């Protein structure tokens, strides 16, 4: 069975602060894929990143960065210099082998001016 | 390049009725997955269609059924609606449906059952 845990239900920061969203996963698959999605109030899930289990390189895209650590089964997401437009619910998701895409419960990020 | 589209955007039904939701995949995609997202929760997988066949199914009752057409578009049907079926229904498309494939989501259909 697969499981994704996002322990932070809601995070509030002030604009320009850095913020890290935590994601811990469980899977028995040796090959698996991790994803982050952003869901603004409109409801559409916006794809942010996909990471393969055999590639532990961290990735940076603009103000976004991801830290993947197989040793701790974590795939954390950091937003540097947060902006009001970053306010949304962020979901971490996992898929391995022939299993289905499993989502965490999401972390609501509120960035105030 | 059109993304995933869904219709209708909102729907209000009463208990016991039946509903059909529609999805057109992103250009070049051949696989469609459906998810139910209850308020405050993450999306839950309903089923996936590939080559007009249901390939995988989540833990949902038979009241939930679907179909995929030759042009890869898909429908989700829910019979005998319950109050608990009120949710955001999301469609996602991908190519091939393999685990490594990124699923791209549509804007969803908000269903309210009264």
PDB file of C-alpha atoms in Angstrom:
ATOM      1  CA  UNK A   1       0.000   0.000   0.000  1.00  0.00           C
ATOM      2  CA  UNK A   2       1.114   3.536  -0.667  1.00  0.00           C
ATOM      3  CA  UNK A   3       0.769   6.488   1.627  1.00  0.00           C
ATOM      4  CA  UNK A   4       1.627  10.181   1.451  1.00  0.00           C
ATOM      5  CA  UNK A   5       1.675  12.303   4.588  1.00  0.00           C
ATOM      6  CA  UNK A   6       1.620  16.070   4.593  1.00  0.00           C
ATOM      7  CA  UNK A   7       1.674  16.852   8.269  1.00  0.00           C
ATOM      8  CA  UNK A   8       1.271  20.609   7.844  1.00  0.00           C
ATOM      9  CA  UNK A   9      -2.400  21.366   7.344  1.00  0.00           C
ATOM     10  CA  UNK A  10      -1.988  25.118   7.012  1.00  0.00           C
ATOM     11  CA  UNK A  11       0.956  27.499   6.910  1.00  0.00           C
ATOM     12  CA  UNK A  12       0.765  31.281   7.103  1.00  0.00           C
ATOM     13  CA  UNK A  13       3.712  33.481   6.147  1.00  0.00           C
ATOM     14  CA  UNK A  14       4.342  37.080   5.282  1.00  0.00           C
ATOM     15  CA  UNK A  15       5.446  37.980   1.783  1.00  0.00           C
ATOM     16  CA  UNK A  16       9.178  37.491   1.098  1.00  0.00           C
ATOM     17  CA  UNK A  17       9.549  34.838   3.771  1.00  0.00           C
ATOM     18  CA  UNK A  18      10.888  31.429   2.770  1.00  0.00           C
ATOM     19  CA  UNK A  19       8.587  28.481   3.419  1.00  0.00           C
ATOM     20  CA  UNK A  20       9.071  24.712   3.271  1.00  0.00           C
ATOM     21  CA  UNK A  21       6.245  22.252   2.721  1.00  0.00           C
ATOM     22  CA  UNK A  22       6.915  18.766   4.036  1.00  0.00           C
ATOM     23  CA  UNK A  23       6.038  15.487   2.345  1.00  0.00           C
ATOM     24  CA  UNK A  24       6.747  11.993   3.684  1.00  0.00           C
ATOM     25  CA  UNK A  25       5.839   8.911   1.692  1.00  0.00           C
ATOM     26  CA  UNK A  26       5.576   5.165   2.089  1.00  0.00           C
ATOM     27  CA  UNK A  27       5.841   2.599  -0.693  1.00  0.00           C
ATOM     28  CA  UNK A  28       7.140  -0.920  -1.235  1.00  0.00           C
ATOM     29  CA  UNK A  29       7.939  -0.256  -4.870  1.00  0.00           C
ATOM     30  CA  UNK A  30      11.614   0.023  -5.759  1.00  0.00           C
ATOM     31  CA  UNK A  31      10.809   2.335  -8.640  1.00  0.00           C
ATOM     32  CA  UNK A  32       8.365   5.109  -8.009  1.00  0.00           C
ATOM     33  CA  UNK A  33       7.581   8.694  -8.932  1.00  0.00           C
ATOM     34  CA  UNK A  34       6.859  11.695  -6.775  1.00  0.00           C
ATOM     35  CA  UNK A  35       4.903  14.774  -7.788  1.00  0.00           C
ATOM     36  CA  UNK A  36       3.941  18.167  -6.453  1.00  0.00           C
ATOM     37  CA  UNK A  37       0.790  19.937  -7.589  1.00  0.00           C
ATOM     38  CA  UNK A  38      -0.570  23.393  -6.778  1.00  0.00           C
ATOM     39  CA  UNK A  39      -4.304  23.970  -6.416  1.00  0.00           C
ATOM     40  CA  UNK A  40      -5.356  27.637  -6.433  1.00  0.00           C
ATOM     41  CA  UNK A  41      -8.882  28.617  -5.356  1.00  0.00           C
ATOM     42  CA  UNK A  42     -10.114  28.012  -8.913  1.00  0.00           C
ATOM     43  CA  UNK A  43      -9.709  24.294  -8.256  1.00  0.00           C
ATOM     44  CA  UNK A  44      -7.493  23.179 -11.121  1.00  0.00           C
ATOM     45  CA  UNK A  45      -4.475  21.131 -10.078  1.00  0.00           C
ATOM     46  CA  UNK A  46      -1.343  22.612 -11.637  1.00  0.00           C
ATOM     47  CA  UNK A  47       1.620  20.294 -12.132  1.00  0.00           C
ATOM     48  CA  UNK A  48       4.869  21.590 -10.598  1.00  0.00           C
ATOM     49  CA  UNK A  49       7.418  18.784 -10.657  1.00  0.00           C
ATOM     50  CA  UNK A  50       7.985  15.059 -11.104  1.00  0.00           C
ATOM     51  CA  UNK A  51      10.899  13.221  -9.475  1.00  0.00           C
ATOM     52  CA  UNK A  52      11.995   9.638 -10.183  1.00  0.00           C
ATOM     53  CA  UNK A  53      13.062   7.448  -7.284  1.00  0.00           C
ATOM     54  CA  UNK A  54      16.426   6.706  -8.907  1.00  0.00           C
ATOM     55  CA  UNK A  55      17.316  10.377  -9.249  1.00  0.00           C
ATOM     56  CA  UNK A  56      18.046  12.023  -5.910  1.00  0.00           C
ATOM     57  CA  UNK A  57      19.364  15.267  -7.325  1.00  0.00           C
ATOM     58  CA  UNK A  58      17.681  18.278  -5.872  1.00  0.00           C
ATOM     59  CA  UNK A  59      16.047  20.634  -8.295  1.00  0.00           C
ATOM     60  CA  UNK A  60      15.621  24.368  -8.436  1.00  0.00           C
ATOM     61  CA  UNK A  61      13.210  26.230 -10.667  1.00  0.00           C
ATOM     62  CA  UNK A  62      13.177  29.944 -10.055  1.00  0.00           C
ATOM     63  CA  UNK A  63      11.920  30.528  -6.513  1.00  0.00           C
ATOM     64  CA  UNK A  64      10.944  26.853  -6.150  1.00  0.00           C
ATOM     65  CA  UNK A  65      13.248  24.080  -4.986  1.00  0.00           C
ATOM     66  CA  UNK A  66      12.721  20.447  -4.072  1.00  0.00           C
ATOM     67  CA  UNK A  67      14.716  18.266  -1.716  1.00  0.00           C
ATOM     68  CA  UNK A  68      14.358  14.514  -2.280  1.00  0.00           C
ATOM     69  CA  UNK A  69      15.864  12.196   0.345  1.00  0.00           C
ATOM     70  CA  UNK A  70      15.241   8.461  -0.050  1.00  0.00           C
ATOM     71  CA  UNK A  71      16.878   7.746   3.308  1.00  0.00           C
ATOM     72  CA  UNK A  72      14.082   9.591   5.105  1.00  0.00           C
ATOM     73  CA  UNK A  73      11.372   9.002   2.448  1.00  0.00           C
ATOM     74  CA  UNK A  74      10.837  12.705   2.119  1.00  0.00           C
ATOM     75  CA  UNK A  75      10.259  15.043  -0.802  1.00  0.00           C
ATOM     76  CA  UNK A  76      10.082  18.568   0.577  1.00  0.00           C
ATOM     77  CA  UNK A  77       9.212  21.705  -1.361  1.00  0.00           C
ATOM     78  CA  UNK A  78      10.646  25.141  -0.582  1.00  0.00           C
ATOM     79  CA  UNK A  79       9.417  28.472  -1.877  1.00  0.00           C
ATOM     80  CA  UNK A  80      11.973  31.240  -1.544  1.00  0.00           C
ATOM     81  CA  UNK A  81      10.831  34.835  -1.116  1.00  0.00           C
ATOM     82  CA  UNK A  82       7.157  33.891  -1.102  1.00  0.00           C
ATOM     83  CA  UNK A  83       4.606  36.036  -2.907  1.00  0.00           C
ATOM     84  CA  UNK A  84       0.860  36.500  -2.457  1.00  0.00           C
ATOM     85  CA  UNK A  85       0.300  34.593  -5.723  1.00  0.00           C
ATOM     86  CA  UNK A  86       1.829  31.526  -4.073  1.00  0.00           C
ATOM     87  CA  UNK A  87      -1.236  31.234  -1.853  1.00  0.00           C
ATOM     88  CA  UNK A  88      -2.840  27.900  -2.692  1.00  0.00           C
ATOM     89  CA  UNK A  89      -3.177  24.322  -1.516  1.00  0.00           C
ATOM     90  CA  UNK A  90      -0.150  22.232  -2.382  1.00  0.00           C
ATOM     91  CA  UNK A  91      -0.369  18.482  -2.840  1.00  0.00           C
ATOM     92  CA  UNK A  92       2.369  15.895  -2.800  1.00  0.00           C
ATOM     93  CA  UNK A  93       1.592  12.679  -4.715  1.00  0.00           C
ATOM     94  CA  UNK A  94       3.188   9.274  -5.264  1.00  0.00           C
ATOM     95  CA  UNK A  95       2.881   6.604  -7.909  1.00  0.00           C
ATOM     96  CA  UNK A  96       4.810   3.359  -8.189  1.00  0.00           C
ATOM     97  CA  UNK A  97       4.719   0.438 -10.562  1.00  0.00           C
ATOM     98  CA  UNK A  98       1.147  -0.410 -11.469  1.00  0.00           C
ATOM     99  CA  UNK A  99      -0.320   1.446  -8.541  1.00  0.00           C
ATOM    100  CA  UNK A 100      -2.480   4.507  -8.812  1.00  0.00           C
ATOM    101  CA  UNK A 101      -1.549   8.101  -8.076  1.00  0.00           C
ATOM    102  CA  UNK A 102      -1.890   8.642  -4.331  1.00  0.00           C
ATOM    103  CA  UNK A 103      -2.217  12.158  -2.945  1.00  0.00           C
ATOM    104  CA  UNK A 104      -1.557  13.572   0.477  1.00  0.00           C
ATOM    105  CA  UNK A 105      -4.206  15.683   2.167  1.00  0.00           C
ATOM    106  CA  UNK A 106      -2.537  18.885   1.090  1.00  0.00           C
ATOM    107  CA  UNK A 107      -1.014  21.908   2.796  1.00  0.00           C
ATOM    108  CA  UNK A 108      -2.795  25.227   2.539  1.00  0.00           C
ATOM    109  CA  UNK A 109      -0.302  28.059   2.164  1.00  0.00           C
ATOM    110  CA  UNK A 110      -1.459  31.576   2.905  1.00  0.00           C
ATOM    111  CA  UNK A 111       0.936  34.382   2.004  1.00  0.00           C
ATOM    112  CA  UNK A 112      -0.099  37.759   3.294  1.00  0.00           C
ATOM    113  CA  UNK A 113       1.256  41.093   2.048  1.00  0.00           C
TER     114      UNK A 113
ATOM    115  CA  UNK B   1      -2.281  23.753 -27.249  1.00  0.00           C
ATOM    116  CA  UNK B   2      -5.549  23.102 -25.442  1.00  0.00           C
ATOM    117  CA  UNK B   3      -5.291  21.656 -21.982  1.00  0.00           C
ATOM    118  CA  UNK B   4      -7.699  19.270 -20.317  1.00  0.00           C
ATOM    119  CA  UNK B   5     -11.269  20.503 -20.482  1.00  0.00           C
ATOM    120  CA  UNK B   6     -14.247  19.415 -18.413  1.00  0.00           C
ATOM    121  CA  UNK B   7     -17.956  20.089 -18.557  1.00  0.00           C
ATOM    122  CA  UNK B   8     -20.055  21.243 -16.921  1.00  0.00           C
ATOM    123  CA  UNK B   9     -18.216  23.441 -14.424  1.00  0.00           C
ATOM    124  CA  UNK B  10     -20.945  23.231 -11.818  1.00  0.00           C
ATOM    125  CA  UNK B  11     -23.890  20.906 -11.310  1.00  0.00           C
ATOM    126  CA  UNK B  12     -26.668  20.615  -8.750  1.00  0.00           C
ATOM    127  CA  UNK B  13     -28.587  17.346  -8.435  1.00  0.00           C
ATOM    128  CA  UNK B  14     -30.893  15.723  -5.921  1.00  0.00           C
ATOM    129  CA  UNK B  15     -30.451  12.397  -4.169  1.00  0.00           C
ATOM    130  CA  UNK B  16     -31.239   9.410  -6.346  1.00  0.00           C
ATOM    131  CA  UNK B  17     -30.600  11.180  -9.622  1.00  0.00           C
ATOM    132  CA  UNK B  18     -27.956  10.262 -12.148  1.00  0.00           C
ATOM    133  CA  UNK B  19     -25.210  12.526 -13.476  1.00  0.00           C
ATOM    134  CA  UNK B  20     -22.766  12.471 -16.408  1.00  0.00           C
ATOM    135  CA  UNK B  21     -19.547  14.451 -16.404  1.00  0.00           C
ATOM    136  CA  UNK B  22     -17.388  14.931 -19.481  1.00  0.00           C
ATOM    137  CA  UNK B  23     -13.684  15.314 -20.117  1.00  0.00           C
ATOM    138  CA  UNK B  24     -11.536  16.031 -23.141  1.00  0.00           C
ATOM    139  CA  UNK B  25      -7.855  15.193 -22.712  1.00  0.00           C
ATOM    140  CA  UNK B  26      -4.876  17.364 -23.507  1.00  0.00           C
ATOM    141  CA  UNK B  27      -3.816  17.191 -27.142  1.00  0.00           C
ATOM    142  CA  UNK B  28      -1.655  14.124 -27.755  1.00  0.00           C
ATOM    143  CA  UNK B  29      -2.827  12.279 -24.645  1.00  0.00           C
ATOM    144  CA  UNK B  30      -4.624   8.939 -24.816  1.00  0.00           C
ATOM    145  CA  UNK B  31      -5.265   8.102 -21.158  1.00  0.00           C
ATOM    146  CA  UNK B  32      -7.874   9.624 -18.894  1.00  0.00           C
ATOM    147  CA  UNK B  33      -8.132   9.265 -15.124  1.00  0.00           C
ATOM    148  CA  UNK B  34     -10.949  10.465 -12.875  1.00  0.00           C
ATOM    149  CA  UNK B  35     -10.627  11.654  -9.281  1.00  0.00           C
ATOM    150  CA  UNK B  36     -13.043  12.710  -6.573  1.00  0.00           C
ATOM    151  CA  UNK B  37     -11.944  15.475  -4.230  1.00  0.00           C
ATOM    152  CA  UNK B  38     -14.033  16.053  -1.136  1.00  0.00           C
ATOM    153  CA  UNK B  39     -13.746  19.389   0.642  1.00  0.00           C
ATOM    154  CA  UNK B  40     -10.471  19.683   2.516  1.00  0.00           C
ATOM    155  CA  UNK B  41      -9.121  16.392   1.194  1.00  0.00           C
ATOM    156  CA  UNK B  42      -6.711  15.249  -1.477  1.00  0.00           C
ATOM    157  CA  UNK B  43      -8.037  13.796  -4.737  1.00  0.00           C
ATOM    158  CA  UNK B  44      -9.078  10.135  -4.578  1.00  0.00           C
ATOM    159  CA  UNK B  45      -8.603   7.949  -7.643  1.00  0.00           C
ATOM    160  CA  UNK B  46     -11.818   6.611  -9.174  1.00  0.00           C
ATOM    161  CA  UNK B  47     -10.665   4.874 -12.359  1.00  0.00           C
ATOM    162  CA  UNK B  48      -8.479   5.162 -15.430  1.00  0.00           C
ATOM    163  CA  UNK B  49      -9.319   4.571 -19.093  1.00  0.00           C
ATOM    164  CA  UNK B  50      -6.898   3.596 -21.808  1.00  0.00           C
ATOM    165  CA  UNK B  51      -7.758   2.341 -25.287  1.00  0.00           C
ATOM    166  CA  UNK B  52     -11.446   2.595 -24.391  1.00  0.00           C
ATOM    167  CA  UNK B  53     -11.062   0.104 -21.536  1.00  0.00           C
ATOM    168  CA  UNK B  54     -11.104   0.617 -17.780  1.00  0.00           C
ATOM    169  CA  UNK B  55      -7.545  -0.235 -16.827  1.00  0.00           C
ATOM    170  CA  UNK B  56      -7.498   0.508 -13.120  1.00  0.00           C
ATOM    171  CA  UNK B  57     -10.139   1.213 -10.527  1.00  0.00           C
ATOM    172  CA  UNK B  58     -10.016   2.715  -7.076  1.00  0.00           C
ATOM    173  CA  UNK B  59     -12.204   1.896  -4.098  1.00  0.00           C
ATOM    174  CA  UNK B  60     -15.474   3.256  -5.453  1.00  0.00           C
ATOM    175  CA  UNK B  61     -18.829   1.451  -5.753  1.00  0.00           C
ATOM    176  CA  UNK B  62     -20.319   0.274  -9.028  1.00  0.00           C
ATOM    177  CA  UNK B  63     -22.546   3.336  -9.039  1.00  0.00           C
ATOM    178  CA  UNK B  64     -19.514   5.034 -10.530  1.00  0.00           C
ATOM    179  CA  UNK B  65     -18.949   4.023 -14.141  1.00  0.00           C
ATOM    180  CA  UNK B  66     -17.200   5.492 -17.102  1.00  0.00           C
ATOM    181  CA  UNK B  67     -16.524   5.354 -20.752  1.00  0.00           C
ATOM    182  CA  UNK B  68     -13.804   6.393 -23.138  1.00  0.00           C
ATOM    183  CA  UNK B  69     -14.529   7.245 -26.748  1.00  0.00           C
ATOM    184  CA  UNK B  70     -12.331   6.647 -29.812  1.00  0.00           C
ATOM    185  CA  UNK B  71     -11.220  10.297 -29.725  1.00  0.00           C
ATOM    186  CA  UNK B  72      -9.936   9.650 -26.149  1.00  0.00           C
ATOM    187  CA  UNK B  73     -12.544  11.847 -24.484  1.00  0.00           C
ATOM    188  CA  UNK B  74     -14.252  10.335 -21.479  1.00  0.00           C
ATOM    189  CA  UNK B  75     -17.399  10.386 -19.395  1.00  0.00           C
ATOM    190  CA  UNK B  76     -17.949   9.691 -15.731  1.00  0.00           C
ATOM    191  CA  UNK B  77     -21.415   8.503 -14.752  1.00  0.00           C
ATOM    192  CA  UNK B  78     -22.724   8.343 -11.214  1.00  0.00           C
ATOM    193  CA  UNK B  79     -26.049   6.638 -10.525  1.00  0.00           C
ATOM    194  CA  UNK B  80     -28.314   6.863  -7.501  1.00  0.00           C
ATOM    195  CA  UNK B  81     -26.595   9.966  -6.173  1.00  0.00           C
ATOM    196  CA  UNK B  82     -25.956  10.263  -2.446  1.00  0.00           C
ATOM    197  CA  UNK B  83     -25.321  13.395  -0.431  1.00  0.00           C
ATOM    198  CA  UNK B  84     -21.771  12.132   0.076  1.00  0.00           C
ATOM    199  CA  UNK B  85     -21.132  12.286  -3.660  1.00  0.00           C
ATOM    200  CA  UNK B  86     -20.938  16.071  -3.400  1.00  0.00           C
ATOM    201  CA  UNK B  87     -17.355  16.896  -4.388  1.00  0.00           C
ATOM    202  CA  UNK B  88     -15.059  18.323  -7.010  1.00  0.00           C
ATOM    203  CA  UNK B  89     -14.574  15.772  -9.785  1.00  0.00           C
ATOM    204  CA  UNK B  90     -11.270  16.086 -11.556  1.00  0.00           C
ATOM    205  CA  UNK B  91     -10.221  14.584 -14.838  1.00  0.00           C
ATOM    206  CA  UNK B  92      -6.558  14.075 -15.668  1.00  0.00           C
ATOM    207  CA  UNK B  93      -4.940  13.048 -18.918  1.00  0.00           C
ATOM    208  CA  UNK B  94      -1.580  11.508 -19.739  1.00  0.00           C
ATOM    209  CA  UNK B  95       0.135   9.600 -22.496  1.00  0.00           C
ATOM    210  CA  UNK B  96       0.288   5.823 -22.115  1.00  0.00           C
ATOM    211  CA  UNK B  97      -0.818   5.807 -18.493  1.00  0.00           C
ATOM    212  CA  UNK B  98       2.442   4.454 -17.125  1.00  0.00           C
ATOM    213  CA  UNK B  99       3.568   5.292 -13.602  1.00  0.00           C
ATOM    214  CA  UNK B 100       6.217   7.672 -14.906  1.00  0.00           C
ATOM    215  CA  UNK B 101       3.759   9.704 -16.934  1.00  0.00           C
ATOM    216  CA  UNK B 102       2.712  13.062 -15.548  1.00  0.00           C
ATOM    217  CA  UNK B 103      -1.023  13.523 -15.276  1.00  0.00           C
ATOM    218  CA  UNK B 104      -2.372  16.930 -16.239  1.00  0.00           C
ATOM    219  CA  UNK B 105      -5.606  17.998 -14.636  1.00  0.00           C
ATOM    220  CA  UNK B 106      -8.636  19.852 -15.853  1.00  0.00           C
ATOM    221  CA  UNK B 107     -10.492  22.571 -13.927  1.00  0.00           C
ATOM    222  CA  UNK B 108     -12.949  20.076 -12.474  1.00  0.00           C
ATOM    223  CA  UNK B 109     -16.709  19.818 -12.127  1.00  0.00           C
ATOM    224  CA  UNK B 110     -18.232  20.838  -8.805  1.00  0.00           C
ATOM    225  CA  UNK B 111     -21.154  18.553  -8.016  1.00  0.00           C
ATOM    226  CA  UNK B 112     -23.598  19.386  -5.263  1.00  0.00           C
ATOM    227  CA  UNK B 113     -26.139  16.759  -4.277  1.00  0.00           C
ATOM    228  CA  UNK B 114     -29.131  18.041  -2.306  1.00  0.00           C
TER     229      UNK B 114
END
